[in-house]
Amino acid sequence: MNNPKLIQEKNEIDSLFGQITGFGGDPYVKSLLTYDLCVRVSGYVESCVRIILADYSRPRAQDHVRTFVDGRLDRFPNPTFDQICKAIADFSDQWNRDFKARIPDPVRESLRSINVNRNQIAHGGTSTITIGQLQRYYQDVIFLIAVLEVTCQ
C-alpha cells in the first residue's frame, strides 16, 4: 500500500483489532466494539477504492476530468465486488478482467459479509459477527485492496 492516508487508517484498524481481541470485559461490550469495527472496516474499503482510483487519475487527467472522476467516486458507499469491478471497468476493461481473475470467491464472500453486517448494524438490525470472523474477512479485503492497487497502475 502506497498512500499514506490508507496506511495510517490500516494501522489504526490493526490496532483496534488487537485491542478488541484482547478485551477481557463484558462480552456484550466486546460485541458492540466489534460492530463498530465492522462499520469502520467497511468505510476503509470505501476509502481505499476511492483513493486508489483517484490517485491514478489525478496526475493523468485534465482538471475537468479529475472533477468528474472525484465526483463519481464520492458516491461510492458500501462498495460491493460488482460495484468495484464496474468502477475499474470505467477505467480499463483489461484492469477489470485482471482484477476479477485474481480475486477468488472466498475473498468476494468476505467483502459481501462485511457489507451485509455493516448494513444490519447501521440500520438497527442485529448481527452475529464475532471479532474472529471480522478479522478473517478483513484479511481477505486487505488482499483485495492490494490486488486493486497493483491492478490499477
GROMACS .gro file of N, CA and C in nm:
model
  459
    1MET      N    1   0.085  -0.117   0.000
    1MET     CA    2   0.000   0.000   0.000
    1MET      C    3   0.090   0.123   0.000
    2ASN      N    4   0.057   0.219  -0.089
    2ASN     CA    5   0.145   0.334  -0.106
    2ASN      C    6   0.091   0.464  -0.049
    3ASN      N    7  -0.039   0.479  -0.039
    3ASN     CA    8  -0.098   0.605   0.004
    3ASN      C    9  -0.086   0.620   0.156
    4PRO      N   10  -0.023   0.728   0.205
    4PRO     CA   11  -0.003   0.745   0.350
    4PRO      C   12  -0.133   0.746   0.430
    5LYS      N   13  -0.239   0.803   0.375
    5LYS     CA   14  -0.367   0.806   0.446
    5LYS      C   15  -0.421   0.665   0.465
    6LEU      N   16  -0.410   0.583   0.362
    6LEU     CA   17  -0.458   0.445   0.371
    6LEU      C   18  -0.373   0.362   0.466
    7ILE      N   19  -0.243   0.387   0.465
    7ILE     CA   20  -0.153   0.315   0.557
    7ILE      C   21  -0.187   0.351   0.700
    8GLN      N   22  -0.208   0.479   0.727
    8GLN     CA   23  -0.242   0.523   0.863
    8GLN      C   24  -0.375   0.462   0.908
    9GLU      N   25  -0.474   0.464   0.820
    9GLU     CA   26  -0.604   0.408   0.856
    9GLU      C   27  -0.594   0.258   0.880
   10LYS      N   28  -0.517   0.188   0.799
   10LYS     CA   29  -0.497   0.044   0.819
   10LYS      C   30  -0.429   0.018   0.953
   11ASN      N   31  -0.328   0.096   0.986
   11ASN     CA   32  -0.259   0.079   1.113
   11ASN      C   33  -0.352   0.100   1.232
   12GLU      N   34  -0.441   0.199   1.220
   12GLU     CA   35  -0.539   0.224   1.327
   12GLU      C   36  -0.636   0.106   1.341
   13ILE      N   37  -0.681   0.053   1.228
   13ILE     CA   38  -0.772  -0.062   1.232
   13ILE      C   39  -0.700  -0.184   1.290
   14ASP      N   40  -0.577  -0.206   1.248
   14ASP     CA   41  -0.499  -0.318   1.303
   14ASP      C   42  -0.486  -0.307   1.454
   15SER      N   43  -0.462  -0.186   1.503
   15SER     CA   44  -0.451  -0.163   1.646
   15SER      C   45  -0.583  -0.192   1.717
   16LEU      N   46  -0.692  -0.150   1.657
   16LEU     CA   47  -0.824  -0.176   1.717
   16LEU      C   48  -0.853  -0.326   1.723
   17PHE      N   49  -0.814  -0.399   1.619
   17PHE     CA   50  -0.831  -0.544   1.624
   17PHE      C   51  -0.758  -0.602   1.745
   18GLY      N   52  -0.636  -0.558   1.767
   18GLY     CA   53  -0.559  -0.607   1.880
   18GLY      C   54  -0.625  -0.574   2.012
   19GLN      N   55  -0.676  -0.453   2.024
   19GLN     CA   56  -0.740  -0.411   2.149
   19GLN      C   57  -0.868  -0.488   2.174
   20ILE      N   58  -0.949  -0.507   2.070
   20ILE     CA   59  -1.076  -0.577   2.088
   20ILE      C   60  -1.052  -0.726   2.112
   21THR      N   61  -0.958  -0.785   2.040
   21THR     CA   62  -0.927  -0.926   2.060
   21THR      C   63  -0.882  -0.951   2.204
   22GLY      N   64  -0.803  -0.860   2.258
   22GLY     CA   65  -0.753  -0.875   2.394
   22GLY      C   66  -0.847  -0.826   2.502
   23PHE      N   67  -0.962  -0.772   2.464
   23PHE     CA   68  -1.058  -0.718   2.560
   23PHE      C   69  -1.116  -0.832   2.644
   24GLY      N   70  -1.099  -0.822   2.774
   24GLY     CA   71  -1.146  -0.928   2.862
   24GLY      C   72  -1.271  -0.893   2.940
   25GLY      N   73  -1.333  -0.783   2.906
   25GLY     CA   74  -1.452  -0.738   2.979
   25GLY      C   75  -1.579  -0.806   2.933
   26ASP      N   76  -1.688  -0.737   2.955
   26ASP     CA   77  -1.822  -0.785   2.923
   26ASP      C   78  -1.832  -0.828   2.776
   27PRO      N   79  -1.877  -0.951   2.748
   27PRO     CA   80  -1.890  -0.998   2.609
   27PRO      C   81  -1.983  -0.910   2.525
   28TYR      N   82  -2.084  -0.853   2.588
   28TYR     CA   83  -2.175  -0.764   2.515
   28TYR      C   84  -2.101  -0.639   2.467
   29VAL      N   85  -2.019  -0.585   2.553
   29VAL     CA   86  -1.940  -0.468   2.514
   29VAL      C   87  -1.843  -0.505   2.403
   30LYS      N   88  -1.784  -0.624   2.412
   30LYS     CA   89  -1.693  -0.670   2.307
   30LYS      C   90  -1.766  -0.682   2.173
   31SER      N   91  -1.890  -0.729   2.176
   31SER     CA   92  -1.967  -0.740   2.051
   31SER      C   93  -1.998  -0.601   1.995
   32LEU      N   94  -2.028  -0.506   2.082
   32LEU     CA   95  -2.053  -0.369   2.035
   32LEU      C   96  -1.927  -0.308   1.973
   33LEU      N   97  -1.813  -0.333   2.034
   33LEU     CA   98  -1.686  -0.285   1.978
   33LEU      C   99  -1.659  -0.351   1.843
   34THR      N  100  -1.694  -0.478   1.830
   34THR     CA  101  -1.678  -0.549   1.703
   34THR      C  102  -1.769  -0.489   1.598
   35TYR      N  103  -1.892  -0.456   1.635
   35TYR     CA  104  -1.985  -0.393   1.540
   35TYR      C  105  -1.928  -0.262   1.488
   36ASP      N  106  -1.877  -0.182   1.581
   36ASP     CA  107  -1.819  -0.054   1.542
   36ASP      C  108  -1.701  -0.074   1.447
   37LEU      N  109  -1.620  -0.173   1.476
   37LEU     CA  110  -1.505  -0.201   1.390
   37LEU      C  111  -1.548  -0.253   1.253
   38CYS      N  112  -1.656  -0.326   1.247
   38CYS     CA  113  -1.708  -0.374   1.119
   38CYS      C  114  -1.747  -0.255   1.031
   39VAL      N  115  -1.813  -0.158   1.089
   39VAL     CA  116  -1.851  -0.037   1.014
   39VAL      C  117  -1.725   0.036   0.969
   40ARG      N  118  -1.626   0.041   1.056
   40ARG     CA  119  -1.500   0.108   1.021
   40ARG      C  120  -1.427   0.036   0.907
   41VAL      N  121  -1.426  -0.096   0.908
   41VAL     CA  122  -1.362  -0.173   0.801
   41VAL      C  123  -1.436  -0.149   0.670
   42SER      N  124  -1.566  -0.144   0.674
   42SER     CA  125  -1.644  -0.116   0.553
   42SER      C  126  -1.608   0.022   0.498
   43GLY      N  127  -1.597   0.120   0.585
   43GLY     CA  128  -1.556   0.253   0.543
   43GLY      C  129  -1.416   0.256   0.487
   44TYR      N  130  -1.329   0.171   0.540
   44TYR     CA  131  -1.192   0.162   0.492
   44TYR      C  132  -1.188   0.109   0.349
   45VAL      N  133  -1.269   0.009   0.320
   45VAL     CA  134  -1.277  -0.044   0.184
   45VAL      C  135  -1.321   0.067   0.089
   46GLU      N  136  -1.424   0.140   0.130
   46GLU     CA  137  -1.474   0.254   0.052
   46GLU      C  138  -1.361   0.353   0.023
   47SER      N  139  -1.290   0.391   0.127
   47SER     CA  140  -1.181   0.488   0.112
   47SER      C  141  -1.073   0.435   0.020
   48CYS      N  142  -1.038   0.310   0.034
   48CYS     CA  143  -0.932   0.252  -0.049
   48CYS      C  144  -0.967   0.255  -0.196
   49VAL      N  145  -1.087   0.212  -0.229
   49VAL     CA  146  -1.128   0.211  -0.370
   49VAL      C  147  -1.125   0.352  -0.425
   50ARG      N  148  -1.183   0.444  -0.350
   50ARG     CA  149  -1.191   0.583  -0.394
   50ARG      C  150  -1.051   0.642  -0.413
   51ILE      N  151  -0.965   0.625  -0.316
   51ILE     CA  152  -0.832   0.687  -0.319
   51ILE      C  153  -0.743   0.622  -0.425
   52ILE      N  154  -0.746   0.490  -0.436
   52ILE     CA  155  -0.661   0.423  -0.535
   52ILE      C  156  -0.698   0.467  -0.676
   53LEU      N  157  -0.827   0.472  -0.707
   53LEU     CA  158  -0.868   0.513  -0.841
   53LEU      C  159  -0.844   0.663  -0.864
   54ALA      N  160  -0.870   0.744  -0.763
   54ALA     CA  161  -0.845   0.888  -0.777
   54ALA      C  162  -0.696   0.917  -0.790
   55ASP      N  163  -0.614   0.847  -0.713
   55ASP     CA  164  -0.469   0.866  -0.723
   55ASP      C  165  -0.417   0.832  -0.862
   56TYR      N  166  -0.479   0.734  -0.926
   56TYR     CA  167  -0.438   0.702  -1.063
   56TYR      C  168  -0.475   0.816  -1.158
   57SER      N  169  -0.595   0.869  -1.144
   57SER     CA  170  -0.644   0.966  -1.243
   57SER      C  171  -0.588   1.107  -1.223
   58ARG      N  172  -0.561   1.147  -1.100
   58ARG     CA  173  -0.520   1.286  -1.075
   58ARG      C  174  -0.401   1.333  -1.158
   59PRO      N  175  -0.291   1.261  -1.161
   59PRO     CA  176  -0.176   1.314  -1.237
   59PRO      C  177  -0.190   1.296  -1.389
   60ARG      N  178  -0.290   1.220  -1.432
   60ARG     CA  179  -0.302   1.188  -1.574
   60ARG      C  180  -0.413   1.265  -1.646
   61ALA      N  181  -0.501   1.327  -1.571
   61ALA     CA  182  -0.620   1.385  -1.632
   61ALA      C  183  -0.623   1.537  -1.619
   62GLN      N  184  -0.695   1.599  -1.710
   62GLN     CA  185  -0.717   1.743  -1.702
   62GLN      C  186  -0.812   1.773  -1.586
   63ASP      N  187  -0.818   1.899  -1.545
   63ASP     CA  188  -0.897   1.939  -1.428
   63ASP      C  189  -1.042   1.894  -1.438
   64HIS      N  190  -1.106   1.915  -1.551
   64HIS     CA  191  -1.248   1.881  -1.561
   64HIS      C  192  -1.270   1.729  -1.554
   65VAL      N  193  -1.175   1.652  -1.603
   65VAL     CA  194  -1.186   1.506  -1.594
   65VAL      C  195  -1.163   1.462  -1.448
   66ARG      N  196  -1.067   1.521  -1.380
   66ARG     CA  197  -1.044   1.490  -1.238
   66ARG      C  198  -1.167   1.523  -1.156
   67THR      N  199  -1.231   1.635  -1.187
   67THR     CA  200  -1.352   1.673  -1.115
   67THR      C  201  -1.461   1.568  -1.135
   68PHE      N  202  -1.476   1.521  -1.258
   68PHE     CA  203  -1.576   1.418  -1.287
   68PHE      C  204  -1.544   1.289  -1.211
   69VAL      N  205  -1.420   1.245  -1.217
   69VAL     CA  206  -1.380   1.120  -1.151
   69VAL      C  207  -1.400   1.132  -1.001
   70ASP      N  208  -1.356   1.243  -0.943
   70ASP     CA  209  -1.373   1.261  -0.799
   70ASP      C  210  -1.521   1.261  -0.761
   71GLY      N  211  -1.604   1.326  -0.842
   71GLY     CA  212  -1.748   1.329  -0.815
   71GLY      C  213  -1.811   1.191  -0.823
   72ARG      N  214  -1.770   1.114  -0.921
   72ARG     CA  215  -1.825   0.979  -0.935
   72ARG      C  216  -1.781   0.890  -0.819
   73LEU      N  217  -1.657   0.903  -0.778
   73LEU     CA  218  -1.607   0.819  -0.670
   73LEU      C  219  -1.660   0.862  -0.534
   74ASP      N  220  -1.701   0.988  -0.519
   74ASP     CA  221  -1.759   1.032  -0.393
   74ASP      C  222  -1.890   0.960  -0.364
   75ARG      N  223  -1.959   0.918  -0.466
   75ARG     CA  224  -2.086   0.847  -0.449
   75ARG      C  225  -2.060   0.696  -0.462
   76PHE      N  226  -1.990   0.644  -0.365
   76PHE     CA  227  -1.946   0.504  -0.372
   76PHE      C  228  -1.955   0.438  -0.235
   77PRO      N  229  -2.072   0.446  -0.168
   77PRO     CA  230  -2.082   0.387  -0.034
   77PRO      C  231  -2.096   0.236  -0.039
   78ASN      N  232  -2.043   0.168   0.060
   78ASN     CA  233  -2.053   0.023   0.073
   78ASN      C  234  -2.028  -0.051  -0.057
   79PRO      N  235  -1.912  -0.036  -0.115
   79PRO     CA  236  -1.891  -0.097  -0.247
   79PRO      C  237  -1.897  -0.249  -0.243
   80THR      N  238  -1.980  -0.305  -0.329
   80THR     CA  239  -1.984  -0.449  -0.348
   80THR      C  240  -1.873  -0.486  -0.446
   81PHE      N  241  -1.850  -0.614  -0.460
   81PHE     CA  242  -1.749  -0.659  -0.557
   81PHE      C  243  -1.788  -0.613  -0.697
   82ASP      N  244  -1.915  -0.627  -0.732
   82ASP     CA  245  -1.960  -0.586  -0.865
   82ASP      C  246  -1.945  -0.435  -0.887
   83GLN      N  247  -1.972  -0.356  -0.785
   83GLN     CA  248  -1.956  -0.211  -0.798
   83GLN      C  249  -1.809  -0.173  -0.815
   84ILE      N  250  -1.721  -0.242  -0.742
   84ILE     CA  251  -1.578  -0.217  -0.757
   84ILE      C  252  -1.535  -0.251  -0.899
   85CYS      N  253  -1.581  -0.365  -0.948
   85CYS     CA  254  -1.546  -0.407  -1.085
   85CYS      C  255  -1.598  -0.308  -1.188
   86LYS      N  256  -1.717  -0.256  -1.167
   86LYS     CA  257  -1.774  -0.158  -1.259
   86LYS      C  258  -1.688  -0.031  -1.260
   87ALA      N  259  -1.645   0.014  -1.143
   87ALA     CA  260  -1.560   0.133  -1.136
   87ALA      C  261  -1.426   0.108  -1.206
   88ILE      N  262  -1.370  -0.010  -1.186
   88ILE     CA  263  -1.244  -0.044  -1.252
   88ILE      C  264  -1.263  -0.048  -1.403
   89ALA      N  265  -1.374  -0.109  -1.447
   89ALA     CA  266  -1.402  -0.120  -1.590
   89ALA      C  267  -1.419   0.017  -1.655
   90ASP      N  268  -1.466   0.115  -1.578
   90ASP     CA  269  -1.478   0.251  -1.631
   90ASP      C  270  -1.340   0.308  -1.666
   91PHE      N  271  -1.237   0.257  -1.602
   91PHE     CA  272  -1.100   0.298  -1.634
   91PHE      C  273  -1.041   0.209  -1.744
   92SER      N  274  -1.062   0.077  -1.730
   92SER     CA  275  -1.000  -0.015  -1.825
   92SER      C  276  -1.067  -0.152  -1.817
   93ASP      N  277  -1.114  -0.201  -1.931
   93ASP     CA  278  -1.171  -0.336  -1.935
   93ASP      C  279  -1.065  -0.441  -1.900
   94GLN      N  280  -0.941  -0.417  -1.942
   94GLN     CA  281  -0.834  -0.512  -1.910
   94GLN      C  282  -0.809  -0.517  -1.760
   95TRP      N  283  -0.806  -0.402  -1.695
   95TRP     CA  284  -0.791  -0.400  -1.550
   95TRP      C  285  -0.901  -0.482  -1.485
   96ASN      N  286  -1.024  -0.462  -1.530
   96ASN     CA  287  -1.138  -0.532  -1.473
   96ASN      C  288  -1.121  -0.684  -1.488
   97ARG      N  289  -1.082  -0.729  -1.607
   97ARG     CA  290  -1.062  -0.873  -1.629
   97ARG      C  291  -0.950  -0.925  -1.537
   98ASP      N  292  -0.840  -0.852  -1.529
   98ASP     CA  293  -0.728  -0.893  -1.444
   98ASP      C  294  -0.769  -0.900  -1.297
   99PHE      N  295  -0.840  -0.798  -1.253
   99PHE     CA  296  -0.884  -0.791  -1.113
   99PHE      C  297  -0.976  -0.909  -1.080
  100LYS      N  298  -1.076  -0.931  -1.163
  100LYS     CA  299  -1.171  -1.041  -1.140
  100LYS      C  300  -1.099  -1.176  -1.136
  101ALA      N  301  -1.002  -1.194  -1.224
  101ALA     CA  302  -0.930  -1.321  -1.231
  101ALA      C  303  -0.847  -1.347  -1.106
  102ARG      N  304  -0.804  -1.242  -1.039
  102ARG     CA  305  -0.714  -1.256  -0.924
  102ARG      C  306  -0.787  -1.262  -0.789
  103ILE      N  307  -0.918  -1.237  -0.789
  103ILE     CA  308  -0.992  -1.236  -0.663
  103ILE      C  309  -1.076  -1.364  -0.653
  104PRO      N  310  -1.037  -1.456  -0.564
  104PRO     CA  311  -1.113  -1.580  -0.551
  104PRO      C  312  -1.247  -1.559  -0.480
  105ASP      N  313  -1.336  -1.654  -0.498
  105ASP     CA  314  -1.470  -1.645  -0.439
  105ASP      C  315  -1.471  -1.622  -0.288
  106PRO      N  316  -1.386  -1.688  -0.210
  106PRO     CA  317  -1.389  -1.662  -0.065
  106PRO      C  318  -1.360  -1.515  -0.029
  107VAL      N  319  -1.275  -1.450  -0.105
  107VAL     CA  320  -1.246  -1.308  -0.080
  107VAL      C  321  -1.368  -1.224  -0.115
  108ARG      N  322  -1.433  -1.256  -0.223
  108ARG     CA  323  -1.557  -1.186  -0.263
  108ARG      C  324  -1.663  -1.203  -0.154
  109GLU      N  325  -1.672  -1.325  -0.101
  109GLU     CA  326  -1.770  -1.353   0.004
  109GLU      C  327  -1.737  -1.275   0.131
  110SER      N  328  -1.611  -1.259   0.163
  110SER     CA  329  -1.573  -1.180   0.281
  110SER      C  330  -1.617  -1.035   0.267
  111LEU      N  331  -1.598  -0.977   0.148
  111LEU     CA  332  -1.643  -0.840   0.125
  111LEU      C  333  -1.794  -0.833   0.139
  112ARG      N  334  -1.865  -0.931   0.083
  112ARG     CA  335  -2.011  -0.933   0.094
  112ARG      C  336  -2.053  -0.942   0.241
  113SER      N  337  -1.986  -1.026   0.318
  113SER     CA  338  -2.021  -1.042   0.459
  113SER      C  339  -1.998  -0.913   0.538
  114ILE      N  340  -1.890  -0.844   0.509
  114ILE     CA  341  -1.866  -0.715   0.576
  114ILE      C  342  -1.979  -0.619   0.543
  115ASN      N  343  -2.018  -0.611   0.416
  115ASN     CA  344  -2.125  -0.520   0.376
  115ASN      C  345  -2.258  -0.557   0.438
  116VAL      N  346  -2.292  -0.685   0.439
  116VAL     CA  347  -2.419  -0.730   0.497
  116VAL      C  348  -2.423  -0.695   0.646
  117ASN      N  349  -2.315  -0.727   0.718
  117ASN     CA  350  -2.312  -0.697   0.861
  117ASN      C  351  -2.312  -0.548   0.887
  118ARG      N  352  -2.239  -0.473   0.808
  118ARG     CA  353  -2.236  -0.328   0.823
  118ARG      C  354  -2.376  -0.269   0.806
  119ASN      N  355  -2.449  -0.316   0.706
  119ASN     CA  356  -2.585  -0.265   0.683
  119ASN      C  357  -2.679  -0.305   0.796
  120GLN      N  358  -2.668  -0.427   0.846
  120GLN     CA  359  -2.751  -0.469   0.958
  120GLN      C  360  -2.723  -0.382   1.081
  121ILE      N  361  -2.597  -0.360   1.109
  121ILE     CA  362  -2.557  -0.281   1.225
  121ILE      C  363  -2.600  -0.136   1.210
  122ALA      N  364  -2.573  -0.076   1.094
  122ALA     CA  365  -2.601   0.065   1.072
  122ALA      C  366  -2.750   0.097   1.070
  123HIS      N  367  -2.832  -0.002   1.037
  123HIS     CA  368  -2.976   0.023   1.027
  123HIS      C  369  -3.054  -0.037   1.143
  124GLY      N  370  -2.984  -0.062   1.254
  124GLY     CA  371  -3.050  -0.103   1.377
  124GLY      C  372  -3.085  -0.250   1.386
  125GLY      N  373  -3.038  -0.329   1.293
  125GLY     CA  374  -3.062  -0.472   1.298
  125GLY      C  375  -2.964  -0.542   1.389
  126THR      N  376  -2.969  -0.672   1.389
  126THR     CA  377  -2.877  -0.749   1.471
  126THR      C  378  -2.772  -0.815   1.382
  127SER      N  379  -2.660  -0.841   1.441
  127SER     CA  380  -2.552  -0.907   1.373
  127SER      C  381  -2.493  -1.009   1.467
  128THR      N  382  -2.447  -1.119   1.413
  128THR     CA  383  -2.383  -1.221   1.496
  128THR      C  384  -2.233  -1.228   1.469
  129ILE      N  385  -2.180  -1.128   1.399
  129ILE     CA  386  -2.038  -1.131   1.364
  129ILE      C  387  -1.952  -1.126   1.490
  130THR      N  388  -1.848  -1.207   1.489
  130THR     CA  389  -1.753  -1.209   1.601
  130THR      C  390  -1.625  -1.141   1.556
  131ILE      N  391  -1.541  -1.109   1.652
  131ILE     CA  392  -1.414  -1.044   1.619
  131ILE      C  393  -1.327  -1.139   1.535
  132GLY      N  394  -1.335  -1.268   1.560
  132GLY     CA  395  -1.259  -1.364   1.481
  132GLY      C  396  -1.305  -1.369   1.337
  133GLN      N  397  -1.436  -1.370   1.316
  133GLN     CA  398  -1.489  -1.368   1.179
  133GLN      C  399  -1.449  -1.240   1.108
  134LEU      N  400  -1.467  -1.127   1.177
  134LEU     CA  401  -1.434  -0.999   1.117
  134LEU      C  402  -1.286  -0.992   1.081
  135GLN      N  403  -1.201  -1.047   1.165
  135GLN     CA  404  -1.059  -1.044   1.136
  135GLN      C  405  -1.026  -1.125   1.010
  136ARG      N  406  -1.092  -1.239   0.992
  136ARG     CA  407  -1.071  -1.318   0.870
  136ARG      C  408  -1.120  -1.242   0.747
  137TYR      N  409  -1.237  -1.180   0.758
  137TYR     CA  410  -1.291  -1.101   0.646
  137TYR      C  411  -1.197  -0.984   0.613
  138TYR      N  412  -1.147  -0.922   0.717
  138TYR     CA  413  -1.056  -0.807   0.700
  138TYR      C  414  -0.929  -0.849   0.626
  139GLN      N  415  -0.872  -0.962   0.663
  139GLN     CA  416  -0.751  -1.009   0.594
  139GLN      C  417  -0.781  -1.032   0.446
  140ASP      N  418  -0.898  -1.083   0.416
  140ASP     CA  419  -0.936  -1.103   0.276
  140ASP      C  420  -0.951  -0.970   0.202
  141VAL      N  421  -1.012  -0.870   0.265
  141VAL     CA  422  -1.028  -0.743   0.194
  141VAL      C  423  -0.895  -0.668   0.183
  142ILE      N  424  -0.802  -0.693   0.274
  142ILE     CA  425  -0.668  -0.635   0.260
  142ILE      C  426  -0.603  -0.693   0.134
  143PHE      N  427  -0.622  -0.822   0.111
  143PHE     CA  428  -0.573  -0.884  -0.011
  143PHE      C  429  -0.641  -0.822  -0.133
  144LEU      N  430  -0.772  -0.806  -0.128
  144LEU     CA  431  -0.847  -0.744  -0.238
  144LEU      C  432  -0.794  -0.604  -0.269
  145ILE      N  433  -0.768  -0.527  -0.167
  145ILE     CA  434  -0.718  -0.390  -0.183
  145ILE      C  435  -0.578  -0.392  -0.244
  146ALA      N  436  -0.494  -0.485  -0.201
  146ALA     CA  437  -0.359  -0.497  -0.257
  146ALA      C  438  -0.366  -0.530  -0.406
  147VAL      N  439  -0.455  -0.621  -0.442
  147VAL     CA  440  -0.472  -0.656  -0.583
  147VAL      C  441  -0.524  -0.535  -0.662
  148LEU      N  442  -0.619  -0.463  -0.603
  148LEU     CA  443  -0.672  -0.343  -0.668
  148LEU      C  444  -0.560  -0.242  -0.694
  149GLU      N  445  -0.477  -0.221  -0.595
  149GLU     CA  446  -0.369  -0.123  -0.608
  149GLU      C  447  -0.269  -0.163  -0.717
  150VAL      N  448  -0.235  -0.291  -0.723
  150VAL     CA  449  -0.141  -0.338  -0.826
  150VAL      C  450  -0.206  -0.334  -0.963
  151THR      N  451  -0.333  -0.368  -0.970
  151THR     CA  452  -0.404  -0.372  -1.098
  151THR      C  453  -0.421  -0.232  -1.159
  152CYS      N  454  -0.448  -0.136  -1.075
  152CYS     CA  455  -0.482  -0.001  -1.124
  152CYS      C  456  -0.360   0.091  -1.124
  153GLN      N  457  -0.259   0.051  -1.200
  153GLN     CA  458  -0.139   0.134  -1.210
  153GLN      C  459  -0.109   0.162  -1.355
   0.00000   0.00000   0.00000
